[in-house]
């Protein structure tokens, strides 16, 4: 189901919001620790770690970043890095050549346009090399405490299975779920959805008998 602004969808949206609120509450009980699995100490580190996580596990990124941040602790140092040096440090993350160029580009852009600081809006974050809406939302939510919807693979899969929507387009998913989720709960809900996707609602074989929101899933309504 795709939520639109048409009059015929008003009642459906109200129902989705009510169900979303209940699911948020159940996830809060099931996964009380809503934290990002990427290890970071500040906005710069989260930004870089998330860029590295594309087509790579968070666990692998967490193994790579300590040495990376020891050598390049901020935008200024990263902006002056040699491409080959960065490639060596992040090679095990995959797509390392593209990622290395983006990391140095991020450092340079932060220094040149933002005085070395990570900007606090999705629009400005999207001007950084290699940064998409998923990363921008994550930074805005985790670092700046803004309502955010991080539409990663787990989130998209589960929102479709629950019956909130029927699309795999990340931008469409983000827009729809911003309408459904309570703004002050949306960012933590995304983290909890990742945990649920890894533990229960797996891509190949969801364990519905163990699911804390089973009765609220569309197939059981």
N, C-alpha and C. Protein backbone atom coordinates (compact mmCIF):
# COMPACT_ATOMS: atom_id res chain seq x y z
N UNK A 1 0.84 -1.20 0.00
CA UNK A 1 0.00 0.00 0.00
C UNK A 1 0.87 1.24 0.00
N UNK A 2 0.59 2.15 -0.91
CA UNK A 2 1.31 3.40 -0.99
C UNK A 2 0.43 4.52 -0.44
N UNK A 3 0.96 5.24 0.52
CA UNK A 3 0.20 6.33 1.10
C UNK A 3 0.30 7.56 0.21
N UNK A 4 -0.85 8.16 -0.12
CA UNK A 4 -0.86 9.39 -0.90
C UNK A 4 -1.65 10.44 -0.13
N UNK A 5 -1.77 11.61 -0.71
CA UNK A 5 -2.49 12.69 -0.07
C UNK A 5 -3.97 12.72 -0.46
N UNK A 6 -4.40 11.78 -1.28
CA UNK A 6 -5.78 11.78 -1.71
C UNK A 6 -6.75 11.54 -0.57
N UNK A 7 -7.97 12.05 -0.70
CA UNK A 7 -8.96 11.91 0.36
C UNK A 7 -9.27 10.45 0.67
N UNK A 8 -9.21 9.59 -0.32
CA UNK A 8 -9.54 8.18 -0.13
C UNK A 8 -8.53 7.45 0.74
N UNK A 9 -7.37 8.07 0.97
CA UNK A 9 -6.31 7.41 1.72
C UNK A 9 -6.22 7.89 3.17
N UNK A 10 -7.07 8.84 3.54
CA UNK A 10 -6.98 9.41 4.89
C UNK A 10 -7.22 8.36 5.95
N UNK A 11 -8.27 7.56 5.80
CA UNK A 11 -8.57 6.53 6.79
C UNK A 11 -7.50 5.47 6.84
N UNK A 12 -6.98 5.08 5.66
CA UNK A 12 -5.90 4.10 5.62
C UNK A 12 -4.67 4.61 6.34
N UNK A 13 -4.34 5.87 6.15
CA UNK A 13 -3.18 6.44 6.81
C UNK A 13 -3.36 6.43 8.33
N UNK A 14 -4.56 6.75 8.78
CA UNK A 14 -4.83 6.73 10.22
C UNK A 14 -4.63 5.32 10.79
N UNK A 15 -5.09 4.32 10.06
CA UNK A 15 -4.94 2.94 10.50
C UNK A 15 -3.46 2.53 10.53
N UNK A 16 -2.72 2.95 9.50
CA UNK A 16 -1.30 2.62 9.44
C UNK A 16 -0.54 3.29 10.58
N UNK A 17 -0.90 4.53 10.88
CA UNK A 17 -0.25 5.24 11.99
C UNK A 17 -0.54 4.55 13.31
N UNK A 18 -1.76 4.12 13.52
CA UNK A 18 -2.12 3.44 14.75
C UNK A 18 -1.38 2.12 14.89
N UNK A 19 -1.30 1.38 13.79
CA UNK A 19 -0.57 0.10 13.83
C UNK A 19 0.92 0.36 14.00
N UNK A 20 1.41 1.40 13.34
CA UNK A 20 2.82 1.75 13.49
C UNK A 20 3.18 2.08 14.92
N UNK A 21 2.30 2.81 15.61
CA UNK A 21 2.54 3.17 17.00
C UNK A 21 2.65 1.93 17.89
N UNK A 22 1.78 0.96 17.65
CA UNK A 22 1.81 -0.28 18.43
C UNK A 22 3.09 -1.07 18.16
N UNK A 23 3.51 -1.11 16.90
CA UNK A 23 4.73 -1.84 16.55
C UNK A 23 5.95 -1.15 17.15
N UNK A 24 5.97 0.16 17.12
CA UNK A 24 7.06 0.91 17.75
C UNK A 24 7.15 0.54 19.22
N UNK A 25 6.04 0.49 19.90
CA UNK A 25 6.02 0.17 21.33
C UNK A 25 6.51 -1.25 21.60
N UNK A 26 6.11 -2.20 20.77
CA UNK A 26 6.55 -3.58 20.95
C UNK A 26 8.05 -3.73 20.69
N UNK A 27 8.55 -3.02 19.68
CA UNK A 27 9.98 -3.05 19.40
C UNK A 27 10.78 -2.42 20.54
N UNK A 28 10.23 -1.40 21.17
CA UNK A 28 10.91 -0.78 22.31
C UNK A 28 11.09 -1.77 23.44
N UNK A 29 10.10 -2.63 23.65
CA UNK A 29 10.19 -3.66 24.69
C UNK A 29 11.15 -4.78 24.29
N UNK A 30 11.08 -5.15 23.03
CA UNK A 30 11.89 -6.29 22.55
C UNK A 30 13.35 -5.92 22.37
N UNK A 31 13.60 -4.70 21.92
CA UNK A 31 14.97 -4.23 21.66
C UNK A 31 15.19 -2.89 22.36
N UNK A 32 15.39 -2.92 23.68
CA UNK A 32 15.50 -1.66 24.43
C UNK A 32 16.71 -0.81 24.05
N UNK A 33 17.77 -1.46 23.58
CA UNK A 33 18.98 -0.72 23.21
C UNK A 33 18.98 -0.43 21.71
N UNK A 34 18.47 0.72 21.35
CA UNK A 34 18.39 1.10 19.94
C UNK A 34 19.64 1.88 19.56
N UNK A 35 20.69 1.16 19.20
CA UNK A 35 21.95 1.83 18.87
C UNK A 35 22.45 1.36 17.52
N UNK A 36 23.19 2.23 16.88
CA UNK A 36 23.80 1.89 15.60
C UNK A 36 24.94 0.91 15.84
N UNK A 37 25.05 -0.11 15.01
CA UNK A 37 26.10 -1.12 15.19
C UNK A 37 27.46 -0.63 14.70
N UNK A 38 27.50 0.50 14.01
CA UNK A 38 28.78 1.09 13.63
C UNK A 38 29.35 1.85 14.83
N UNK A 39 30.59 1.58 15.15
CA UNK A 39 31.23 2.23 16.30
C UNK A 39 31.81 3.58 15.88
N UNK A 40 31.38 4.64 16.55
CA UNK A 40 31.89 5.97 16.24
C UNK A 40 31.83 6.84 17.49
N UNK A 41 32.64 7.89 17.49
CA UNK A 41 32.70 8.78 18.65
C UNK A 41 32.17 10.17 18.35
N UNK A 42 31.93 10.45 17.08
CA UNK A 42 31.48 11.79 16.71
C UNK A 42 30.87 11.76 15.31
N UNK A 43 30.39 12.90 14.86
CA UNK A 43 29.72 12.99 13.56
C UNK A 43 30.64 12.60 12.40
N UNK A 44 31.89 13.04 12.47
CA UNK A 44 32.84 12.74 11.41
C UNK A 44 33.04 11.23 11.28
N UNK A 45 33.25 10.56 12.40
CA UNK A 45 33.50 9.12 12.36
C UNK A 45 32.27 8.35 11.89
N UNK A 46 31.08 8.78 12.31
CA UNK A 46 29.87 8.08 11.86
C UNK A 46 29.66 8.28 10.36
N UNK A 47 29.92 9.48 9.88
CA UNK A 47 29.79 9.77 8.46
C UNK A 47 30.71 8.88 7.63
N UNK A 48 31.96 8.81 8.02
CA UNK A 48 32.94 8.00 7.28
C UNK A 48 32.62 6.52 7.40
N UNK A 49 32.27 6.06 8.59
CA UNK A 49 31.97 4.65 8.81
C UNK A 49 30.77 4.20 7.96
N UNK A 50 29.77 5.06 7.88
CA UNK A 50 28.58 4.70 7.11
C UNK A 50 28.89 4.63 5.63
N UNK A 51 29.74 5.52 5.14
CA UNK A 51 30.14 5.44 3.73
C UNK A 51 30.88 4.14 3.47
N UNK A 52 31.70 3.71 4.40
CA UNK A 52 32.44 2.46 4.24
C UNK A 52 31.53 1.23 4.29
N UNK A 53 30.39 1.37 4.93
CA UNK A 53 29.52 0.21 5.16
C UNK A 53 28.73 -0.22 3.92
N UNK A 54 28.78 0.57 2.85
CA UNK A 54 28.07 0.20 1.63
C UNK A 54 28.59 -1.14 1.11
N UNK A 55 27.69 -2.11 0.95
CA UNK A 55 28.04 -3.45 0.49
C UNK A 55 29.15 -4.07 1.32
N UNK A 56 29.09 -3.81 2.62
CA UNK A 56 30.08 -4.34 3.55
C UNK A 56 29.40 -4.46 4.91
N UNK A 57 29.81 -5.43 5.71
CA UNK A 57 29.18 -5.59 7.02
C UNK A 57 29.68 -4.53 7.99
N UNK A 58 28.83 -4.17 8.94
CA UNK A 58 29.24 -3.22 9.97
C UNK A 58 30.39 -3.77 10.79
N UNK A 59 30.38 -5.09 11.00
CA UNK A 59 31.45 -5.71 11.77
C UNK A 59 32.81 -5.50 11.10
N UNK A 60 32.86 -5.64 9.79
CA UNK A 60 34.10 -5.43 9.05
C UNK A 60 34.53 -3.98 9.13
N UNK A 61 33.58 -3.05 8.98
CA UNK A 61 33.90 -1.63 9.07
C UNK A 61 34.50 -1.31 10.43
N UNK A 62 33.93 -1.88 11.49
CA UNK A 62 34.44 -1.62 12.84
C UNK A 62 35.86 -2.14 13.06
N UNK A 63 36.26 -3.11 12.26
CA UNK A 63 37.64 -3.61 12.34
C UNK A 63 38.61 -2.68 11.62
N UNK A 64 38.11 -2.00 10.61
CA UNK A 64 38.95 -1.15 9.76
C UNK A 64 39.12 0.26 10.32
N UNK A 65 38.06 0.81 10.89
CA UNK A 65 38.07 2.24 11.25
C UNK A 65 39.04 2.66 12.36
N UNK A 66 39.37 1.82 13.33
CA UNK A 66 40.32 2.30 14.35
C UNK A 66 41.64 2.80 13.76
N UNK A 67 42.23 2.03 12.84
CA UNK A 67 43.49 2.45 12.22
C UNK A 67 43.27 3.66 11.31
N UNK A 68 42.12 3.67 10.63
CA UNK A 68 41.82 4.79 9.73
C UNK A 68 41.70 6.10 10.51
N UNK A 69 40.98 6.07 11.62
CA UNK A 69 40.77 7.29 12.40
C UNK A 69 41.99 7.68 13.24
N UNK A 70 42.84 6.70 13.50
CA UNK A 70 44.09 7.04 14.19
C UNK A 70 44.97 7.89 13.28
N UNK A 71 44.97 7.56 11.98
CA UNK A 71 45.80 8.30 11.03
C UNK A 71 45.09 9.55 10.54
N UNK A 72 43.76 9.47 10.39
CA UNK A 72 42.98 10.61 9.90
C UNK A 72 41.82 10.88 10.87
N UNK A 73 42.09 11.58 11.95
CA UNK A 73 41.07 11.77 13.00
C UNK A 73 40.02 12.83 12.68
N UNK A 74 40.24 13.60 11.63
CA UNK A 74 39.30 14.68 11.32
C UNK A 74 39.31 15.00 9.82
N UNK A 75 38.44 15.91 9.44
CA UNK A 75 38.31 16.25 8.02
C UNK A 75 39.59 16.86 7.46
N UNK A 76 40.25 17.68 8.26
CA UNK A 76 41.48 18.34 7.81
C UNK A 76 42.55 17.32 7.42
N UNK A 77 42.80 16.35 8.27
CA UNK A 77 43.82 15.34 7.98
C UNK A 77 43.41 14.45 6.82
N UNK A 78 42.13 14.10 6.74
CA UNK A 78 41.65 13.24 5.65
C UNK A 78 41.72 13.96 4.31
N UNK A 79 41.50 15.25 4.32
CA UNK A 79 41.52 16.03 3.07
C UNK A 79 42.92 16.04 2.44
N UNK A 80 43.95 15.83 3.25
CA UNK A 80 45.33 15.86 2.76
C UNK A 80 45.91 14.47 2.54
N UNK A 81 45.07 13.44 2.71
CA UNK A 81 45.55 12.06 2.61
C UNK A 81 45.92 11.69 1.18
N UNK A 82 46.85 10.76 1.05
CA UNK A 82 47.21 10.20 -0.24
C UNK A 82 46.25 9.05 -0.55
N UNK A 83 45.79 9.01 -1.78
CA UNK A 83 44.80 8.02 -2.19
C UNK A 83 45.25 6.60 -1.88
N UNK A 84 46.49 6.28 -2.21
CA UNK A 84 47.01 4.93 -1.99
C UNK A 84 47.02 4.54 -0.53
N UNK A 85 47.31 5.50 0.35
CA UNK A 85 47.35 5.21 1.79
C UNK A 85 45.96 4.87 2.31
N UNK A 86 44.97 5.62 1.85
CA UNK A 86 43.59 5.35 2.29
C UNK A 86 43.12 4.01 1.73
N UNK A 87 43.46 3.74 0.48
CA UNK A 87 43.06 2.46 -0.13
C UNK A 87 43.58 1.28 0.67
N UNK A 88 44.82 1.36 1.11
CA UNK A 88 45.40 0.26 1.88
C UNK A 88 44.66 0.03 3.19
N UNK A 89 44.27 1.11 3.83
CA UNK A 89 43.61 1.01 5.13
C UNK A 89 42.19 0.45 5.04
N UNK A 90 41.52 0.68 3.91
CA UNK A 90 40.12 0.28 3.81
C UNK A 90 39.89 -0.85 2.80
N UNK A 91 40.94 -1.44 2.31
CA UNK A 91 40.84 -2.42 1.22
C UNK A 91 39.88 -3.56 1.54
N UNK A 92 39.85 -4.03 2.77
CA UNK A 92 39.01 -5.18 3.12
C UNK A 92 37.52 -4.85 3.16
N UNK A 93 37.17 -3.57 3.02
CA UNK A 93 35.76 -3.18 3.03
C UNK A 93 35.08 -3.37 1.67
N UNK A 94 35.85 -3.65 0.64
CA UNK A 94 35.26 -3.80 -0.68
C UNK A 94 35.01 -2.45 -1.35
N UNK A 95 35.04 -2.45 -2.68
CA UNK A 95 34.87 -1.21 -3.45
C UNK A 95 35.80 -0.12 -2.92
N UNK A 96 36.97 -0.53 -2.49
CA UNK A 96 37.86 0.37 -1.75
C UNK A 96 38.39 1.53 -2.59
N UNK A 97 38.54 1.32 -3.90
CA UNK A 97 39.05 2.42 -4.72
C UNK A 97 38.05 3.57 -4.78
N UNK A 98 36.80 3.23 -5.02
CA UNK A 98 35.75 4.26 -5.07
C UNK A 98 35.57 4.91 -3.69
N UNK A 99 35.56 4.08 -2.67
CA UNK A 99 35.35 4.58 -1.32
C UNK A 99 36.50 5.49 -0.88
N UNK A 100 37.72 5.13 -1.25
CA UNK A 100 38.88 5.95 -0.86
C UNK A 100 38.78 7.34 -1.49
N UNK A 101 38.40 7.39 -2.77
CA UNK A 101 38.23 8.70 -3.43
C UNK A 101 37.15 9.52 -2.74
N UNK A 102 36.05 8.84 -2.38
CA UNK A 102 34.96 9.54 -1.71
C UNK A 102 35.38 10.07 -0.34
N UNK A 103 36.12 9.27 0.40
CA UNK A 103 36.54 9.69 1.75
C UNK A 103 37.40 10.95 1.69
N UNK A 104 38.36 10.95 0.78
CA UNK A 104 39.21 12.13 0.63
C UNK A 104 38.38 13.32 0.14
N UNK A 105 37.46 13.05 -0.77
CA UNK A 105 36.56 14.11 -1.26
C UNK A 105 35.68 14.66 -0.16
N UNK A 106 35.22 13.79 0.73
CA UNK A 106 34.42 14.24 1.88
C UNK A 106 35.25 15.15 2.76
N UNK A 107 36.49 14.73 3.04
CA UNK A 107 37.37 15.55 3.86
C UNK A 107 37.58 16.93 3.25
N UNK A 108 37.85 16.97 1.95
CA UNK A 108 38.09 18.25 1.28
C UNK A 108 36.84 19.13 1.28
N UNK A 109 35.69 18.54 1.02
CA UNK A 109 34.45 19.32 0.98
C UNK A 109 34.10 19.87 2.35
N UNK A 110 34.29 19.05 3.39
CA UNK A 110 34.01 19.51 4.75
C UNK A 110 34.90 20.70 5.12
N UNK A 111 36.16 20.63 4.71
CA UNK A 111 37.10 21.72 5.02
C UNK A 111 36.75 22.97 4.22
N UNK A 112 36.51 22.78 2.93
CA UNK A 112 36.30 23.93 2.03
C UNK A 112 34.94 24.61 2.21
N UNK A 113 33.90 23.83 2.51
CA UNK A 113 32.55 24.40 2.55
C UNK A 113 31.95 24.49 3.95
N UNK A 114 32.44 23.68 4.87
CA UNK A 114 31.78 23.61 6.17
C UNK A 114 32.73 23.79 7.35
N UNK A 115 33.89 24.42 7.08
CA UNK A 115 34.85 24.71 8.14
C UNK A 115 35.28 23.45 8.90
N UNK A 116 35.30 22.32 8.21
CA UNK A 116 35.76 21.08 8.81
C UNK A 116 34.71 20.35 9.62
N UNK A 117 33.50 20.90 9.70
CA UNK A 117 32.44 20.31 10.51
C UNK A 117 31.42 19.56 9.63
N UNK A 118 30.80 18.55 10.21
CA UNK A 118 29.76 17.81 9.50
C UNK A 118 28.46 18.60 9.57
N UNK A 119 27.84 18.92 8.43
CA UNK A 119 26.61 19.71 8.44
C UNK A 119 25.45 18.93 9.06
N UNK A 120 24.44 19.67 9.52
CA UNK A 120 23.35 19.04 10.26
C UNK A 120 22.03 19.00 9.51
N UNK A 121 22.09 18.93 8.19
CA UNK A 121 20.86 18.79 7.42
C UNK A 121 21.07 17.77 6.30
N UNK A 122 20.00 17.09 5.95
CA UNK A 122 20.07 16.08 4.89
C UNK A 122 20.51 16.72 3.58
N UNK A 123 19.96 17.88 3.28
CA UNK A 123 20.26 18.56 2.01
C UNK A 123 21.75 18.86 1.89
N UNK A 124 22.36 19.35 2.96
CA UNK A 124 23.79 19.68 2.92
C UNK A 124 24.65 18.43 2.92
N UNK A 125 24.25 17.43 3.67
CA UNK A 125 25.02 16.18 3.69
C UNK A 125 25.05 15.52 2.31
N UNK A 126 23.97 15.69 1.55
CA UNK A 126 23.91 15.10 0.22
C UNK A 126 24.86 15.76 -0.77
N UNK A 127 25.44 16.89 -0.41
CA UNK A 127 26.42 17.54 -1.28
C UNK A 127 27.81 16.92 -1.13
N UNK A 128 27.98 16.04 -0.17
CA UNK A 128 29.29 15.40 0.06
C UNK A 128 29.46 14.21 -0.88
N UNK A 129 30.67 13.98 -1.37
CA UNK A 129 30.91 12.87 -2.30
C UNK A 129 30.50 11.52 -1.72
N UNK A 130 29.71 10.77 -2.48
CA UNK A 130 29.35 9.42 -2.09
C UNK A 130 28.32 9.30 -0.99
N UNK A 131 27.76 10.40 -0.54
CA UNK A 131 26.80 10.36 0.55
C UNK A 131 25.37 10.40 0.02
N UNK A 132 24.60 9.37 0.37
CA UNK A 132 23.21 9.30 -0.05
C UNK A 132 22.28 9.56 1.11
N UNK A 133 21.00 9.37 0.87
CA UNK A 133 19.98 9.69 1.87
C UNK A 133 20.07 8.78 3.10
N UNK A 134 20.44 7.53 2.91
CA UNK A 134 20.54 6.62 4.05
C UNK A 134 21.56 7.14 5.06
N UNK A 135 22.75 7.49 4.57
CA UNK A 135 23.79 8.02 5.44
C UNK A 135 23.38 9.35 6.04
N UNK A 136 22.81 10.22 5.22
CA UNK A 136 22.40 11.54 5.69
C UNK A 136 21.36 11.44 6.80
N UNK A 137 20.40 10.54 6.63
CA UNK A 137 19.40 10.33 7.67
C UNK A 137 20.01 9.79 8.95
N UNK A 138 20.93 8.86 8.80
CA UNK A 138 21.57 8.26 9.98
C UNK A 138 22.32 9.31 10.79
N UNK A 139 23.09 10.14 10.11
CA UNK A 139 23.85 11.19 10.79
C UNK A 139 22.92 12.20 11.45
N UNK A 140 21.90 12.63 10.72
CA UNK A 140 20.96 13.61 11.29
C UNK A 140 20.22 13.05 12.49
N UNK A 141 19.88 11.77 12.44
CA UNK A 141 19.16 11.17 13.55
C UNK A 141 20.04 10.88 14.74
N UNK A 142 21.16 10.20 14.52
CA UNK A 142 22.02 9.76 15.63
C UNK A 142 22.82 10.89 16.23
N UNK A 143 23.29 11.81 15.42
CA UNK A 143 24.17 12.87 15.91
C UNK A 143 23.39 14.13 16.30
N UNK A 144 22.44 14.50 15.47
CA UNK A 144 21.76 15.79 15.68
C UNK A 144 20.35 15.65 16.25
N UNK A 145 19.94 14.42 16.54
CA UNK A 145 18.67 14.20 17.20
C UNK A 145 17.45 14.59 16.40
N UNK A 146 17.55 14.57 15.10
CA UNK A 146 16.44 14.96 14.23
C UNK A 146 15.60 13.73 13.85
N UNK A 147 14.31 13.91 13.56
CA UNK A 147 13.52 12.79 13.04
C UNK A 147 14.17 12.26 11.77
N UNK A 148 14.38 10.96 11.71
CA UNK A 148 15.09 10.39 10.57
C UNK A 148 14.52 9.03 10.22
N UNK A 149 14.60 8.67 8.95
CA UNK A 149 14.19 7.36 8.48
C UNK A 149 15.33 6.79 7.63
N UNK A 150 16.02 5.82 8.18
CA UNK A 150 17.16 5.21 7.50
C UNK A 150 16.66 3.99 6.72
N UNK A 151 16.46 4.16 5.44
CA UNK A 151 15.86 3.11 4.62
C UNK A 151 16.93 2.17 4.08
N UNK A 152 17.42 1.29 4.97
CA UNK A 152 18.39 0.29 4.53
C UNK A 152 17.64 -0.98 4.12
N UNK A 153 18.37 -2.03 3.78
CA UNK A 153 17.73 -3.24 3.25
C UNK A 153 16.81 -3.90 4.27
N UNK A 154 17.24 -3.96 5.54
CA UNK A 154 16.40 -4.56 6.57
C UNK A 154 15.10 -3.78 6.73
N UNK A 155 15.23 -2.46 6.80
CA UNK A 155 14.07 -1.60 7.01
C UNK A 155 13.08 -1.74 5.87
N UNK A 156 13.58 -1.71 4.65
CA UNK A 156 12.71 -1.83 3.47
C UNK A 156 12.01 -3.18 3.45
N UNK A 157 12.75 -4.25 3.71
CA UNK A 157 12.17 -5.59 3.69
C UNK A 157 11.05 -5.72 4.73
N UNK A 158 11.33 -5.28 5.95
CA UNK A 158 10.37 -5.47 7.03
C UNK A 158 9.15 -4.59 6.87
N UNK A 159 9.33 -3.36 6.43
CA UNK A 159 8.19 -2.48 6.22
C UNK A 159 7.26 -3.03 5.14
N UNK A 160 7.83 -3.68 4.14
CA UNK A 160 7.01 -4.33 3.11
C UNK A 160 6.28 -5.54 3.68
N UNK A 161 6.98 -6.36 4.45
CA UNK A 161 6.37 -7.55 5.01
C UNK A 161 5.25 -7.21 6.00
N UNK A 162 5.46 -6.19 6.79
CA UNK A 162 4.46 -5.77 7.76
C UNK A 162 3.20 -5.29 7.05
N UNK A 163 3.38 -4.72 5.86
CA UNK A 163 2.25 -4.22 5.09
C UNK A 163 2.10 -2.72 5.15
N UNK A 164 3.16 -2.02 5.54
CA UNK A 164 3.12 -0.57 5.55
C UNK A 164 3.14 0.00 4.14
N UNK A 165 3.74 -0.73 3.22
CA UNK A 165 3.92 -0.25 1.85
C UNK A 165 4.22 -1.41 0.93
N UNK A 166 4.31 -1.13 -0.35
CA UNK A 166 4.65 -2.17 -1.32
C UNK A 166 5.58 -1.59 -2.38
N UNK A 167 6.74 -1.22 -1.94
CA UNK A 167 7.76 -0.68 -2.83
C UNK A 167 9.13 -0.91 -2.23
N UNK A 168 10.12 -1.08 -3.09
CA UNK A 168 11.49 -1.25 -2.61
C UNK A 168 12.34 -0.02 -2.93
N UNK A 169 11.70 1.02 -3.42
CA UNK A 169 12.42 2.25 -3.72
C UNK A 169 12.74 2.97 -2.41
N UNK A 170 14.02 3.15 -2.08
CA UNK A 170 14.40 3.73 -0.78
C UNK A 170 13.79 5.10 -0.49
N UNK A 171 13.76 5.97 -1.50
CA UNK A 171 13.21 7.31 -1.28
C UNK A 171 11.72 7.25 -1.01
N UNK A 172 11.01 6.41 -1.75
CA UNK A 172 9.57 6.26 -1.53
C UNK A 172 9.30 5.68 -0.15
N UNK A 173 10.10 4.69 0.24
CA UNK A 173 9.96 4.09 1.57
C UNK A 173 10.17 5.14 2.65
N UNK A 174 11.21 5.94 2.48
CA UNK A 174 11.49 6.99 3.46
C UNK A 174 10.32 7.95 3.59
N UNK A 175 9.79 8.40 2.47
CA UNK A 175 8.69 9.37 2.49
C UNK A 175 7.43 8.80 3.14
N UNK A 176 7.10 7.56 2.80
CA UNK A 176 5.91 6.94 3.36
C UNK A 176 6.05 6.73 4.86
N UNK A 177 7.21 6.22 5.28
CA UNK A 177 7.40 5.92 6.69
C UNK A 177 7.52 7.17 7.54
N UNK A 178 7.92 8.28 6.95
CA UNK A 178 7.90 9.55 7.69
C UNK A 178 6.45 9.94 8.03
N UNK A 179 5.50 9.54 7.19
CA UNK A 179 4.10 9.83 7.46
C UNK A 179 3.53 8.91 8.53
N UNK A 180 4.01 7.68 8.55
CA UNK A 180 3.44 6.67 9.43
C UNK A 180 4.02 6.70 10.83
N UNK A 181 5.33 6.85 10.95
CA UNK A 181 6.00 6.74 12.25
C UNK A 181 5.92 8.03 13.05
N UNK A 182 5.82 7.93 14.39
CA UNK A 182 5.94 9.12 15.22
C UNK A 182 7.32 9.74 15.02
N UNK A 183 7.42 11.01 14.70
CA UNK A 183 8.72 11.63 14.39
C UNK A 183 9.78 11.42 15.47
N UNK A 184 9.38 11.50 16.74
CA UNK A 184 10.36 11.37 17.82
C UNK A 184 10.79 9.92 18.06
N UNK A 185 10.14 8.98 17.36
CA UNK A 185 10.47 7.57 17.54
C UNK A 185 11.12 6.96 16.29
N UNK A 186 11.09 7.69 15.20
CA UNK A 186 11.45 7.10 13.91
C UNK A 186 12.90 6.63 13.83
N UNK A 187 13.82 7.42 14.35
CA UNK A 187 15.23 7.05 14.24
C UNK A 187 15.53 5.78 15.01
N UNK A 188 15.08 5.71 16.27
CA UNK A 188 15.31 4.51 17.06
C UNK A 188 14.59 3.30 16.47
N UNK A 189 13.41 3.54 15.88
CA UNK A 189 12.69 2.44 15.25
C UNK A 189 13.51 1.82 14.12
N UNK A 190 14.20 2.65 13.37
CA UNK A 190 15.05 2.14 12.29
C UNK A 190 16.14 1.22 12.83
N UNK A 191 16.78 1.62 13.92
CA UNK A 191 17.82 0.77 14.52
C UNK A 191 17.22 -0.55 15.01
N UNK A 192 16.05 -0.46 15.61
CA UNK A 192 15.41 -1.67 16.13
C UNK A 192 14.97 -2.59 14.99
N UNK A 193 14.60 -1.99 13.87
CA UNK A 193 14.21 -2.80 12.71
C UNK A 193 15.40 -3.59 12.18
N UNK A 194 16.57 -2.98 12.19
CA UNK A 194 17.79 -3.69 11.78
C UNK A 194 18.03 -4.89 12.69
N UNK A 195 17.91 -4.67 14.00
CA UNK A 195 18.10 -5.76 14.96
C UNK A 195 17.08 -6.87 14.72
N UNK A 196 15.83 -6.48 14.46
CA UNK A 196 14.77 -7.46 14.20
C UNK A 196 15.03 -8.21 12.90
N UNK A 197 15.52 -7.50 11.91
CA UNK A 197 15.80 -8.13 10.63
C UNK A 197 16.93 -9.14 10.70
N UNK A 198 17.90 -8.88 11.54
CA UNK A 198 19.02 -9.81 11.69
C UNK A 198 18.65 -11.02 12.54
N UNK A 199 17.80 -10.80 13.55
CA UNK A 199 17.49 -11.86 14.50
C UNK A 199 16.27 -12.70 14.10
N UNK A 200 15.23 -12.06 13.58
CA UNK A 200 13.96 -12.74 13.37
C UNK A 200 13.46 -12.67 11.93
N UNK A 201 13.25 -11.47 11.44
CA UNK A 201 12.64 -11.28 10.12
C UNK A 201 13.72 -11.30 9.04
N UNK A 202 14.35 -12.46 8.90
CA UNK A 202 15.48 -12.61 7.99
C UNK A 202 15.01 -12.65 6.54
N UNK A 203 15.93 -12.33 5.65
CA UNK A 203 15.58 -12.20 4.23
C UNK A 203 15.05 -13.51 3.66
N UNK A 204 15.73 -14.61 3.89
CA UNK A 204 15.36 -15.87 3.26
C UNK A 204 14.27 -16.62 4.02
N UNK A 205 14.36 -16.61 5.35
CA UNK A 205 13.41 -17.40 6.13
C UNK A 205 13.06 -16.69 7.42
N UNK A 206 12.02 -15.87 7.41
CA UNK A 206 11.62 -15.19 8.64
C UNK A 206 11.09 -16.19 9.67
N UNK A 207 11.43 -15.96 10.92
CA UNK A 207 10.98 -16.84 12.01
C UNK A 207 9.74 -16.22 12.65
N UNK A 208 8.63 -16.34 11.94
CA UNK A 208 7.39 -15.68 12.35
C UNK A 208 6.88 -16.16 13.70
N UNK A 209 7.15 -17.41 14.05
CA UNK A 209 6.69 -17.94 15.33
C UNK A 209 7.38 -17.29 16.52
N UNK A 210 8.51 -16.62 16.27
CA UNK A 210 9.26 -15.96 17.33
C UNK A 210 9.09 -14.43 17.30
N UNK A 211 8.30 -13.95 16.36
CA UNK A 211 8.21 -12.50 16.11
C UNK A 211 7.30 -11.80 17.11
N UNK A 212 7.81 -10.75 17.72
CA UNK A 212 7.05 -10.00 18.73
C UNK A 212 5.92 -9.18 18.13
N UNK A 213 5.93 -8.99 16.82
CA UNK A 213 4.86 -8.21 16.18
C UNK A 213 4.05 -9.08 15.22
N UNK A 214 4.10 -10.37 15.42
CA UNK A 214 3.44 -11.30 14.51
C UNK A 214 1.96 -10.97 14.31
N UNK A 215 1.26 -10.65 15.39
CA UNK A 215 -0.18 -10.40 15.30
C UNK A 215 -0.51 -9.08 14.59
N UNK A 216 0.51 -8.21 14.45
CA UNK A 216 0.28 -6.95 13.78
C UNK A 216 0.79 -6.96 12.33
N UNK A 217 1.35 -8.08 11.92
CA UNK A 217 1.84 -8.22 10.54
C UNK A 217 0.62 -8.33 9.63
N UNK A 218 0.71 -7.78 8.44
CA UNK A 218 -0.44 -7.70 7.53
C UNK A 218 -1.06 -9.05 7.26
N UNK A 219 -0.26 -10.11 7.17
CA UNK A 219 -0.80 -11.42 6.84
C UNK A 219 -1.69 -11.99 7.93
N UNK A 220 -1.57 -11.43 9.15
CA UNK A 220 -2.35 -11.94 10.27
C UNK A 220 -3.48 -11.00 10.70
N UNK A 221 -3.66 -9.92 9.95
CA UNK A 221 -4.69 -8.95 10.32
C UNK A 221 -6.02 -9.31 9.63
